[in-house]
Amino acid sequence: MKNGVFNLVLLLLILSSDLMANEVNQRLTQKSLSPIEIKQGQQLFEQVCASCHSKDLSGASGFNLKDAEWVHGNKPEAILHNVKTGFANAGMPAFGAIFTESQLESIVAYVISKREGWDNLSYKLYQLNGEHDKEITADKLVKSGSLPKGFADYSIPEIEHYFIEFEGDFYAPKNMDSQLWLQWGFPHEYNVFIDGLQVHKGGTAWFPTWGLKRGKQRLKVTYHSGTSKPGQRNLIVYVTNLDMTIKLFALSSRAEQIMAGKNYEITASNKAVVERKRINELPPYTISVGLPSKINYAFNTKSCSIVGLWSGDMLNIGPNIDGRGDFPSLPLGDLVFKYPKQIKFEPSHSCKYLGYTTLNDVPVFKFQIQNETYQFWGESNSSKEISFYWQLTGHKNLRLSLPQVDSIQWQDHNGKTVENGFDAMPNKEQQVLLKAVIKQ
Ligand code: HEC
């Protein structure tokens, strides 16, 4: 009898702690949909977690926090618990006493909101009778299982003629349209289903694509070995943006292998870095400069305009290394302005770019406009401001149009605020100074 009561109490305890965990999971999932929570969480994350988990959550000394692989539990409640207690042995401090409960929850909400790729992924493999057999029936099922790493693994089948399907919850970016891309699509019989409906195949025969929904969806991809050769079957599938300039993340394990180790970040540490790689969303012939104070700008050698400014880390040139060199690099950090917004000579004349040299670790660009030779460089002591200098040789004034950006205050060499049109008188040294102060 006593034992019975004890068991009942134990059962109730277990049930109620389960109920509480469920409540926490639900609350955190709700919060992960709230822009205010996410914003607060992001700020805290970038202050305290990004140094180990990287700003885009892809992991550094700490684990990747946006993929499917969770070593210590993937439930929101488990993540919250882990952030509170930390992993002293592995070098992660405990944050339970550092932040309030609501701050901690907003951090976890932010982490959850950044989820990408597959979750609860499973596969089913069917043995077919020859390459033309199209009948997928339960009796042909030979193997099934789950894939905790969240990548479709096309190396699973060890049989000649087969049909394989991968299905799970799938998280696509929430803030942009994206698509699946099967690299080298022909001659594969590949089909995609979202929330039970077949998705229309786009792209070309060799580079087929399938549009994704934003955010969470149920994704199923199927593959019929058909007339393909065994050596062709380890499919490379990525999620890309719609114009295919960015490989966002891998869908198949082969694509993951290709991307791994190729996320190559360039950041100026103690010296300025000059990078000529094409940059996503910026015009061609743009050179980017990262300064050690963690502010970066982009100089276009066709127009001699400043076509981009961002603070924080410099570039991820990773997506560019692979393939045929047509994948531009991604600016990291926070974009302040980008082309078509620009700092531009007025009126516009053609510009002749003469190259750059590095003086005292500062890259200096040289160019000619209407027979006047200019040198241009940027100097900065903080990620929140940068001073642009133009060195003139003649006695001309310089007229620049400035991008209209709420977050920048433009100042001249006297510290006076400058509006969008900048008629600058050079100082004694024939220099024009334009300073960008980033607010917040
Ligand atoms: C000083 C480095 C460091 C900092 C700062 C740090 N972490 Fe970690 N974190 C780690 C390491 C290392 C691990 C891996 C622990 C292990 O090896 O088991 C980890 C693991 C985790 C895990 C478990 C991942 C899994 O796969 O289950 C979560 C969740 C996590 N960190 C979240 C955070 C959050 C949120 C913050 C900021 C509040 C943070 N971490 C700050 C180093 C850090």
Short mmCIF file of C-alpha atoms and ligand atoms in Angstrom, two decimals:
data_model
loop_
_atom_site.label_atom_id
_atom_site.label_comp_id
_atom_site.label_asym_id
_atom_site.label_seq_id
_atom_site.Cartn_x
_atom_site.Cartn_y
_atom_site.Cartn_z
CA MET A 1 0.00 0.00 0.00
CA LYS A 2 2.71 2.45 1.08
CA ASN A 3 4.61 1.45 -2.01
CA GLY A 4 1.57 2.16 -4.13
CA VAL A 5 1.23 5.71 -2.75
CA PHE A 6 4.93 6.29 -3.28
CA ASN A 7 4.68 5.12 -6.89
CA LEU A 8 1.67 7.35 -7.44
CA VAL A 9 3.53 10.40 -6.08
CA LEU A 10 6.51 9.53 -8.24
CA LEU A 11 4.27 9.17 -11.27
CA LEU A 12 2.65 12.55 -10.56
CA LEU A 13 6.06 14.15 -10.12
CA ILE A 14 7.24 12.76 -13.44
CA LEU A 15 4.01 13.80 -15.15
CA SER A 16 4.13 17.33 -13.75
CA SER A 17 7.77 17.85 -14.69
CA ASP A 18 6.89 16.63 -18.18
CA LEU A 19 4.01 19.10 -18.28
CA MET A 20 6.30 21.91 -17.18
CA ALA A 21 8.89 21.02 -19.78
CA ASN A 22 6.16 21.06 -22.41
CA GLU A 23 5.02 24.46 -21.27
CA VAL A 24 8.56 25.81 -21.53
CA ASN A 25 8.97 24.29 -24.99
CA GLN A 26 5.75 25.89 -26.13
CA ARG A 27 6.60 29.27 -24.66
CA LEU A 28 10.07 29.30 -26.22
CA THR A 29 8.70 28.21 -29.60
CA GLN A 30 6.19 31.07 -29.40
CA LYS A 31 8.94 33.51 -28.51
CA SER A 32 11.02 32.31 -31.44
CA LEU A 33 8.32 33.76 -33.70
CA SER A 34 8.34 37.18 -32.02
CA PRO A 35 10.51 39.81 -33.72
CA ILE A 36 11.01 41.69 -30.44
CA GLU A 37 12.23 38.61 -28.57
CA ILE A 38 14.47 37.63 -31.47
CA LYS A 39 16.01 41.07 -31.66
CA GLN A 40 16.81 41.15 -27.96
CA GLY A 41 18.13 37.60 -28.13
CA GLN A 42 20.27 38.44 -31.12
CA GLN A 43 21.88 41.40 -29.36
CA LEU A 44 22.77 39.30 -26.34
CA PHE A 45 23.89 36.40 -28.50
CA GLU A 46 26.25 38.60 -30.47
CA GLN A 47 27.67 40.08 -27.28
CA VAL A 48 28.33 36.87 -25.39
CA CYS A 49 27.88 33.75 -27.50
CA ALA A 50 29.13 34.73 -30.96
CA SER A 51 32.79 34.62 -29.96
CA CYS A 52 32.55 30.84 -29.52
CA HIS A 53 29.56 29.92 -31.71
CA SER A 54 30.22 32.55 -34.43
CA LYS A 55 27.86 35.32 -35.33
CA ASP A 56 25.92 33.24 -37.85
CA LEU A 57 25.68 30.35 -35.33
CA SER A 58 27.68 28.08 -37.60
CA GLY A 59 30.07 27.23 -34.78
CA ALA A 60 33.71 27.88 -33.95
CA SER A 61 35.17 26.60 -30.69
CA GLY A 62 31.54 25.99 -29.63
CA PHE A 63 29.16 23.81 -31.64
CA ASN A 64 27.05 24.78 -34.61
CA LEU A 65 23.70 25.94 -33.18
CA LYS A 66 21.58 26.09 -36.33
CA ASP A 67 21.93 22.62 -37.80
CA ALA A 68 20.15 19.40 -36.85
CA GLU A 69 22.91 17.96 -34.72
CA TRP A 70 22.35 18.55 -31.02
CA VAL A 71 24.72 16.74 -28.72
CA HIS A 72 23.01 17.84 -25.50
CA GLY A 73 19.37 17.94 -26.62
CA ASN A 74 17.45 19.83 -29.28
CA LYS A 75 14.29 20.67 -27.33
CA PRO A 76 13.98 24.38 -26.50
CA GLU A 77 13.86 23.48 -22.82
CA ALA A 78 17.10 21.48 -23.10
CA ILE A 79 18.81 24.34 -24.89
CA LEU A 80 17.68 26.75 -22.17
CA HIS A 81 18.97 24.38 -19.52
CA ASN A 82 22.33 24.04 -21.28
CA VAL A 83 22.76 27.78 -21.61
CA LYS A 84 22.04 28.18 -17.90
CA THR A 85 24.43 25.50 -16.73
CA GLY A 86 27.09 25.74 -19.44
CA PHE A 87 29.73 23.08 -20.05
CA ALA A 88 32.56 23.91 -17.69
CA ASN A 89 34.74 21.03 -18.87
CA ALA A 90 34.41 22.00 -22.51
CA GLY A 91 34.93 25.68 -21.78
CA MET A 92 31.42 27.11 -21.97
CA PRO A 93 30.55 29.27 -18.97
CA ALA A 94 27.19 29.00 -17.18
CA PHE A 95 24.91 31.91 -17.98
CA GLY A 96 22.13 31.14 -15.49
CA ALA A 97 23.34 33.72 -12.96
CA ILE A 98 24.46 36.29 -15.51
CA PHE A 99 21.16 36.95 -17.27
CA THR A 100 17.57 37.25 -16.15
CA GLU A 101 15.19 34.44 -17.04
CA SER A 102 13.60 36.56 -19.74
CA GLN A 103 16.96 37.45 -21.25
CA LEU A 104 17.94 33.79 -21.29
CA GLU A 105 14.67 32.89 -22.96
CA SER A 106 15.15 35.54 -25.62
CA ILE A 107 18.62 34.16 -26.39
CA VAL A 108 17.18 30.67 -26.77
CA ALA A 109 14.28 32.04 -28.85
CA TYR A 110 16.84 33.65 -31.16
CA VAL A 111 18.81 30.40 -31.44
CA ILE A 112 15.64 28.49 -32.31
CA SER A 113 14.63 31.12 -34.86
CA LYS A 114 17.89 30.60 -36.73
CA ARG A 115 17.25 26.92 -37.27
CA GLU A 116 18.00 25.78 -40.82
CA GLY A 117 17.82 22.54 -42.73
CA TRP A 118 16.25 19.25 -41.77
CA ASP A 119 14.94 18.08 -38.43
CA ASN A 120 13.54 14.62 -37.62
CA LEU A 121 14.80 13.39 -40.95
CA SER A 122 14.15 9.80 -41.96
CA TYR A 123 14.57 7.75 -45.10
CA LYS A 124 13.02 4.77 -46.81
CA LEU A 125 14.82 2.64 -49.39
CA TYR A 126 12.97 0.39 -51.86
CA GLN A 127 14.48 -2.36 -53.98
CA LEU A 128 13.16 -2.20 -57.57
CA ASN A 129 13.02 -4.87 -60.26
CA GLY A 130 15.21 -3.24 -62.88
CA GLU A 131 15.71 0.34 -64.04
CA HIS A 132 12.19 0.76 -65.47
CA ASP A 133 10.27 -0.48 -62.45
CA LYS A 134 8.16 2.45 -61.23
CA GLU A 135 5.99 0.68 -58.70
CA ILE A 136 6.87 1.64 -55.18
CA THR A 137 5.12 -0.82 -52.90
CA ALA A 138 5.54 -1.68 -49.24
CA ASP A 139 6.91 -5.15 -49.98
CA LYS A 140 9.88 -3.58 -51.78
CA LEU A 141 10.97 -1.62 -48.72
CA VAL A 142 14.40 -2.93 -47.73
CA LYS A 143 15.77 -0.38 -45.34
CA SER A 144 14.63 2.65 -43.36
CA GLY A 145 15.92 4.76 -40.53
CA SER A 146 16.56 8.21 -39.17
CA LEU A 147 19.36 10.62 -40.02
CA PRO A 148 20.16 12.65 -36.90
CA LYS A 149 22.69 14.85 -38.70
CA GLY A 150 19.93 16.21 -40.92
CA PHE A 151 21.41 15.53 -44.34
CA ALA A 152 19.96 13.38 -47.09
CA ASP A 153 22.57 10.68 -47.50
CA TYR A 154 22.58 9.40 -51.06
CA SER A 155 25.36 6.94 -50.32
CA ILE A 156 22.99 4.72 -48.31
CA PRO A 157 21.78 2.44 -51.16
CA GLU A 158 24.15 -0.38 -51.92
CA ILE A 159 21.81 -1.91 -54.43
CA GLU A 160 21.58 -1.49 -58.19
CA HIS A 161 17.98 -0.41 -58.86
CA TYR A 162 16.25 1.50 -56.15
CA PHE A 163 13.97 4.27 -55.04
CA ILE A 164 14.84 6.32 -51.97
CA GLU A 165 12.92 9.02 -50.18
CA PHE A 166 13.95 11.43 -47.46
CA GLU A 167 11.34 13.18 -45.39
CA GLY A 168 11.36 15.48 -42.38
CA ASP A 169 10.61 18.91 -40.99
CA PHE A 170 12.56 21.47 -42.87
CA TYR A 171 13.54 25.03 -42.02
CA ALA A 172 14.19 27.40 -44.91
CA PRO A 173 15.26 31.02 -44.33
CA LYS A 174 12.40 33.17 -43.04
CA ASN A 175 13.63 36.45 -44.42
CA MET A 176 14.31 35.52 -48.03
CA ASP A 177 13.08 33.21 -50.77
CA SER A 178 15.20 30.17 -51.34
CA GLN A 179 15.22 27.00 -53.41
CA LEU A 180 16.68 23.54 -53.66
CA TRP A 181 19.35 23.15 -56.27
CA LEU A 182 20.42 19.75 -57.56
CA GLN A 183 23.90 20.24 -58.92
CA TRP A 184 24.20 18.16 -62.12
CA GLY A 185 20.53 17.26 -62.31
CA PHE A 186 20.44 15.34 -65.58
CA PRO A 187 19.93 12.26 -65.81
CA HIS A 188 18.39 12.00 -62.35
CA GLU A 189 14.75 11.34 -61.58
CA TYR A 190 14.37 13.67 -58.64
CA ASN A 191 11.12 14.92 -57.15
CA VAL A 192 10.29 17.35 -54.36
CA PHE A 193 7.18 17.58 -52.19
CA ILE A 194 6.35 20.34 -49.72
CA ASP A 195 3.56 19.76 -47.21
CA GLY A 196 2.40 16.84 -49.30
CA LEU A 197 2.25 18.69 -52.62
CA GLN A 198 4.64 18.13 -55.48
CA VAL A 199 6.77 21.16 -56.31
CA HIS A 200 7.20 22.29 -59.89
CA LYS A 201 10.72 21.77 -61.23
CA GLY A 202 12.42 24.97 -62.38
CA GLY A 203 15.91 25.86 -63.55
CA THR A 204 17.44 23.93 -66.43
CA ALA A 205 17.96 20.24 -67.19
CA TRP A 206 21.48 20.31 -65.80
CA PHE A 207 20.73 22.70 -62.95
CA PRO A 208 17.17 22.01 -61.81
CA THR A 209 15.74 23.97 -58.89
CA TRP A 210 12.63 23.74 -56.71
CA GLY A 211 11.22 26.70 -54.80
CA LEU A 212 10.88 26.38 -51.03
CA LYS A 213 8.41 28.01 -48.68
CA ARG A 214 9.82 30.42 -46.14
CA GLY A 215 10.35 29.08 -42.65
CA LYS A 216 9.18 25.67 -41.47
CA GLN A 217 7.70 23.10 -43.84
CA ARG A 218 7.38 19.35 -44.31
CA LEU A 219 9.84 18.38 -47.03
CA LYS A 220 10.08 15.11 -48.93
CA VAL A 221 12.57 14.44 -51.71
CA THR A 222 12.52 11.25 -53.72
CA TYR A 223 15.05 9.70 -56.05
CA HIS A 224 14.64 6.91 -58.56
CA SER A 225 17.94 5.39 -59.68
CA GLY A 226 16.48 4.94 -63.20
CA THR A 227 19.12 4.96 -65.91
CA SER A 228 21.76 6.77 -63.84
CA LYS A 229 25.08 5.02 -63.22
CA PRO A 230 26.06 4.01 -59.68
CA GLY A 231 29.02 6.43 -59.75
CA GLN A 232 26.69 9.39 -60.40
CA ARG A 233 24.34 8.83 -57.53
CA ASN A 234 25.84 10.60 -54.56
CA LEU A 235 23.74 13.66 -55.25
CA ILE A 236 24.86 17.17 -54.40
CA VAL A 237 21.90 19.22 -53.26
CA TYR A 238 22.04 22.70 -51.79
CA VAL A 239 19.66 25.38 -50.63
CA THR A 240 20.45 28.58 -52.53
CA ASN A 241 18.93 32.02 -52.95
CA LEU A 242 16.75 32.50 -56.04
CA ASP A 243 19.41 34.03 -58.26
CA MET A 244 21.79 31.24 -57.22
CA THR A 245 24.52 33.55 -56.07
CA ILE A 246 24.59 32.14 -52.53
CA LYS A 247 24.80 28.56 -51.38
CA LEU A 248 22.96 28.93 -48.11
CA PHE A 249 23.41 25.43 -46.71
CA ALA A 250 23.62 21.82 -47.74
CA LEU A 251 20.69 19.45 -48.08
CA SER A 252 22.65 16.29 -48.84
CA SER A 253 25.66 14.94 -47.02
CA ARG A 254 27.82 15.14 -50.15
CA ALA A 255 26.99 18.84 -50.46
CA GLU A 256 27.80 19.25 -46.76
CA GLN A 257 31.22 17.68 -47.29
CA ILE A 258 31.87 20.06 -50.15
CA MET A 259 30.85 23.09 -48.14
CA ALA A 260 32.62 22.05 -44.95
CA GLY A 261 36.00 23.63 -44.58
CA LYS A 262 35.16 25.99 -47.39
CA ASN A 263 33.50 28.55 -45.21
CA TYR A 264 36.52 30.66 -45.32
CA GLU A 265 36.14 33.90 -43.46
CA ILE A 266 38.37 36.84 -44.04
CA THR A 267 38.61 39.37 -41.27
CA ALA A 268 41.19 42.06 -40.75
CA SER A 269 42.88 41.33 -37.43
CA ASN A 270 45.89 43.61 -37.03
CA LYS A 271 46.26 44.87 -40.59
CA ALA A 272 43.92 46.07 -43.29
CA VAL A 273 42.83 43.36 -45.72
CA VAL A 274 42.17 44.00 -49.39
CA GLU A 275 40.01 41.48 -51.20
CA ARG A 276 39.18 41.44 -54.90
CA LYS A 277 36.70 38.59 -54.87
CA ARG A 278 33.32 39.44 -56.29
CA ILE A 279 30.91 40.31 -53.54
CA ASN A 280 27.32 39.29 -53.49
CA GLU A 281 24.93 42.15 -54.33
CA LEU A 282 27.74 44.61 -55.06
CA PRO A 283 28.64 45.58 -58.63
CA PRO A 284 31.52 43.84 -60.40
CA TYR A 285 34.99 45.41 -60.23
CA THR A 286 34.55 46.14 -56.57
CA ILE A 287 37.43 45.76 -54.16
CA SER A 288 36.64 45.47 -50.49
CA VAL A 289 38.80 46.69 -47.66
CA GLY A 290 38.53 45.43 -44.11
CA LEU A 291 40.10 47.54 -41.38
CA PRO A 292 41.25 46.09 -38.07
CA SER A 293 38.78 48.26 -36.14
CA LYS A 294 36.15 46.04 -37.78
CA ILE A 295 34.70 48.33 -40.33
CA ASN A 296 34.73 47.49 -44.01
CA TYR A 297 34.10 49.39 -47.20
CA ALA A 298 33.88 48.56 -50.89
CA PHE A 299 35.55 50.64 -53.58
CA ASN A 300 34.42 50.27 -57.17
CA THR A 301 37.24 50.59 -59.69
CA LYS A 302 34.93 51.44 -62.62
CA SER A 303 33.17 54.40 -61.00
CA CYS A 304 35.67 55.13 -58.20
CA SER A 305 32.64 55.31 -55.92
CA ILE A 306 32.31 53.80 -52.45
CA VAL A 307 29.61 51.22 -53.07
CA GLY A 308 29.29 49.58 -49.67
CA LEU A 309 30.00 50.03 -45.98
CA TRP A 310 29.54 47.44 -43.25
CA SER A 311 30.72 47.09 -39.69
CA GLY A 312 31.80 43.86 -38.06
CA ASP A 313 33.55 40.95 -39.73
CA MET A 314 34.61 41.28 -43.32
CA LEU A 315 33.79 38.52 -45.79
CA ASN A 316 32.98 34.89 -46.11
CA ILE A 317 34.59 33.97 -49.40
CA GLY A 318 33.71 30.31 -48.88
CA PRO A 319 30.87 30.02 -51.36
CA ASN A 320 33.29 31.37 -53.93
CA ILE A 321 36.01 28.78 -53.62
CA ASP A 322 34.03 25.86 -54.87
CA GLY A 323 32.66 25.32 -58.34
CA ARG A 324 33.47 27.51 -61.26
CA GLY A 325 34.25 30.66 -59.36
CA ASP A 326 30.86 32.20 -60.02
CA PHE A 327 29.78 32.27 -56.42
CA PRO A 328 30.49 35.65 -54.93
CA SER A 329 31.58 36.12 -51.37
CA LEU A 330 29.24 37.33 -48.66
CA PRO A 331 29.79 40.39 -46.56
CA LEU A 332 29.61 39.48 -42.88
CA GLY A 333 28.66 41.93 -40.18
CA ASP A 334 26.02 44.65 -40.36
CA LEU A 335 25.48 46.39 -43.64
CA VAL A 336 25.26 50.17 -43.33
CA PHE A 337 24.72 50.90 -47.00
CA LYS A 338 25.27 49.16 -50.28
CA TYR A 339 24.99 49.85 -54.00
CA PRO A 340 23.00 51.51 -55.59
CA LYS A 341 23.55 53.70 -52.53
CA GLN A 342 27.05 55.08 -52.84
CA ILE A 343 29.49 57.91 -52.26
CA LYS A 344 29.85 59.21 -55.77
CA PHE A 345 31.64 61.95 -57.67
CA GLU A 346 29.34 64.66 -59.03
CA PRO A 347 28.83 65.21 -61.86
CA SER A 348 29.79 61.71 -62.87
CA HIS A 349 32.72 61.37 -65.22
CA SER A 350 34.52 58.28 -66.28
CA CYS A 351 37.22 57.28 -63.88
CA LYS A 352 40.54 55.71 -64.66
CA TYR A 353 41.67 53.36 -61.93
CA LEU A 354 45.45 53.30 -61.43
CA GLY A 355 45.77 50.64 -58.73
CA TYR A 356 46.42 50.70 -55.03
CA THR A 357 49.42 50.76 -52.74
CA THR A 358 49.61 50.14 -49.04
CA LEU A 359 51.08 52.94 -46.93
CA ASN A 360 51.53 52.30 -43.20
CA ASP A 361 49.15 49.35 -43.51
CA VAL A 362 46.48 51.53 -45.09
CA PRO A 363 45.43 50.64 -48.65
CA VAL A 364 45.46 53.78 -50.82
CA PHE A 365 43.60 53.78 -54.14
CA LYS A 366 44.83 55.95 -56.99
CA PHE A 367 42.67 57.08 -59.89
CA GLN A 368 42.09 59.86 -62.41
CA ILE A 369 38.93 61.77 -63.19
CA GLN A 370 39.13 64.43 -65.88
CA ASN A 371 42.93 64.55 -65.71
CA GLU A 372 42.87 65.19 -61.99
CA THR A 373 44.68 62.49 -60.02
CA TYR A 374 43.18 61.45 -56.70
CA GLN A 375 44.30 59.20 -53.94
CA PHE A 376 41.69 57.76 -51.68
CA TRP A 377 41.80 55.82 -48.41
CA GLY A 378 39.83 55.07 -45.28
CA GLU A 379 40.99 55.27 -41.66
CA SER A 380 39.15 54.11 -38.60
CA ASN A 381 39.59 53.61 -34.88
CA SER A 382 36.25 52.00 -34.15
CA SER A 383 33.68 49.82 -35.85
CA LYS A 384 31.26 52.73 -35.58
CA GLU A 385 33.12 55.31 -37.59
CA ILE A 386 35.35 55.70 -40.58
CA SER A 387 37.11 58.69 -42.12
CA PHE A 388 37.43 58.75 -45.89
CA TYR A 389 40.19 60.88 -47.37
CA TRP A 390 40.66 62.13 -50.90
CA GLN A 391 44.04 63.58 -51.69
CA LEU A 392 43.90 66.05 -54.57
CA THR A 393 46.79 67.18 -56.71
CA GLY A 394 45.30 70.25 -58.38
CA HIS A 395 43.23 72.95 -56.76
CA LYS A 396 39.82 71.73 -57.70
CA ASN A 397 37.02 71.34 -55.27
CA LEU A 398 35.44 67.97 -54.86
CA ARG A 399 31.73 67.37 -55.16
CA LEU A 400 30.32 64.15 -53.83
CA SER A 401 26.81 62.86 -53.46
CA LEU A 402 26.26 60.82 -50.32
CA PRO A 403 23.90 57.94 -49.71
CA GLN A 404 20.81 58.73 -47.68
CA VAL A 405 21.06 56.41 -44.72
CA ASP A 406 19.35 57.05 -41.40
CA SER A 407 22.02 55.29 -39.41
CA ILE A 408 24.90 57.48 -40.66
CA GLN A 409 25.84 60.95 -39.66
CA TRP A 410 28.24 62.47 -42.21
CA GLN A 411 30.77 65.01 -40.97
CA ASP A 412 33.36 67.19 -42.65
CA HIS A 413 36.88 67.92 -41.36
CA ASN A 414 35.51 70.46 -38.90
CA GLY A 415 33.12 67.91 -37.45
CA LYS A 416 30.21 69.76 -39.05
CA THR A 417 27.28 67.69 -40.20
CA VAL A 418 27.10 67.28 -43.95
CA GLU A 419 23.89 66.67 -45.86
CA ASN A 420 23.55 64.55 -48.95
CA GLY A 421 25.43 66.87 -51.30
CA PHE A 422 28.99 67.44 -50.21
CA ASP A 423 30.93 70.35 -51.74
CA ALA A 424 34.25 69.96 -50.10
CA MET A 425 37.06 72.46 -49.98
CA PRO A 426 40.37 70.75 -49.60
CA ASN A 427 42.47 71.77 -46.61
CA LYS A 428 46.09 72.99 -46.73
CA GLU A 429 47.34 69.52 -47.50
CA GLN A 430 44.91 69.34 -50.39
CA GLN A 431 42.92 66.69 -48.57
CA VAL A 432 39.20 66.28 -48.26
CA LEU A 433 37.88 64.44 -45.23
CA LEU A 434 34.45 62.88 -45.00
CA LYS A 435 33.63 61.03 -41.82
CA ALA A 436 30.82 58.52 -41.41
CA VAL A 437 29.58 58.11 -37.86
CA ILE A 438 27.31 55.12 -37.43
CA LYS A 439 24.55 55.81 -34.92
CA GLN A 440 23.16 53.47 -32.19
C1 HEC B 1 33.81 30.41 -24.22
C2 HEC B 1 33.14 29.75 -25.31
C3 HEC B 1 31.63 29.67 -25.29
C4 HEC B 1 30.72 30.66 -25.06
C5 HEC B 1 30.99 32.12 -24.71
C6 HEC B 1 29.42 30.06 -25.25
N1 HEC B 1 29.54 28.75 -25.57
FE1 HEC B 1 28.02 27.44 -25.93
N2 HEC B 1 29.34 25.94 -26.13
C7 HEC B 1 30.71 26.06 -26.08
C8 HEC B 1 31.31 24.76 -26.23
C9 HEC B 1 32.80 24.47 -26.25
C10 HEC B 1 30.26 23.84 -26.37
C11 HEC B 1 30.37 22.32 -26.55
C12 HEC B 1 30.20 21.61 -25.25
C13 HEC B 1 30.63 20.18 -25.36
O1 HEC B 1 31.74 19.92 -25.88
O2 HEC B 1 29.86 19.31 -24.96
C14 HEC B 1 29.04 24.60 -26.30
C15 HEC B 1 27.78 24.06 -26.39
C16 HEC B 1 26.62 24.79 -26.43
C17 HEC B 1 25.30 24.23 -26.58
C18 HEC B 1 24.97 22.76 -26.72
C19 HEC B 1 24.95 22.39 -28.18
C20 HEC B 1 24.50 20.99 -28.48
O3 HEC B 1 24.94 20.47 -29.51
O4 HEC B 1 23.73 20.42 -27.72
C21 HEC B 1 24.41 25.27 -26.57
C22 HEC B 1 22.92 25.19 -26.72
C23 HEC B 1 25.19 26.47 -26.42
N3 HEC B 1 26.51 26.15 -26.33
C24 HEC B 1 24.65 27.75 -26.39
C25 HEC B 1 25.36 28.88 -26.05
C26 HEC B 1 24.78 30.18 -25.88
C27 HEC B 1 23.33 30.52 -26.15
C28 HEC B 1 25.78 31.02 -25.49
C29 HEC B 1 25.67 32.47 -25.08
C30 HEC B 1 24.73 32.77 -24.01
C31 HEC B 1 26.98 30.24 -25.44
N4 HEC B 1 26.70 28.96 -25.79
C32 HEC B 1 28.23 30.76 -25.13
C33 HEC B 1 31.41 27.21 -25.92
C34 HEC B 1 30.87 28.46 -25.61
#
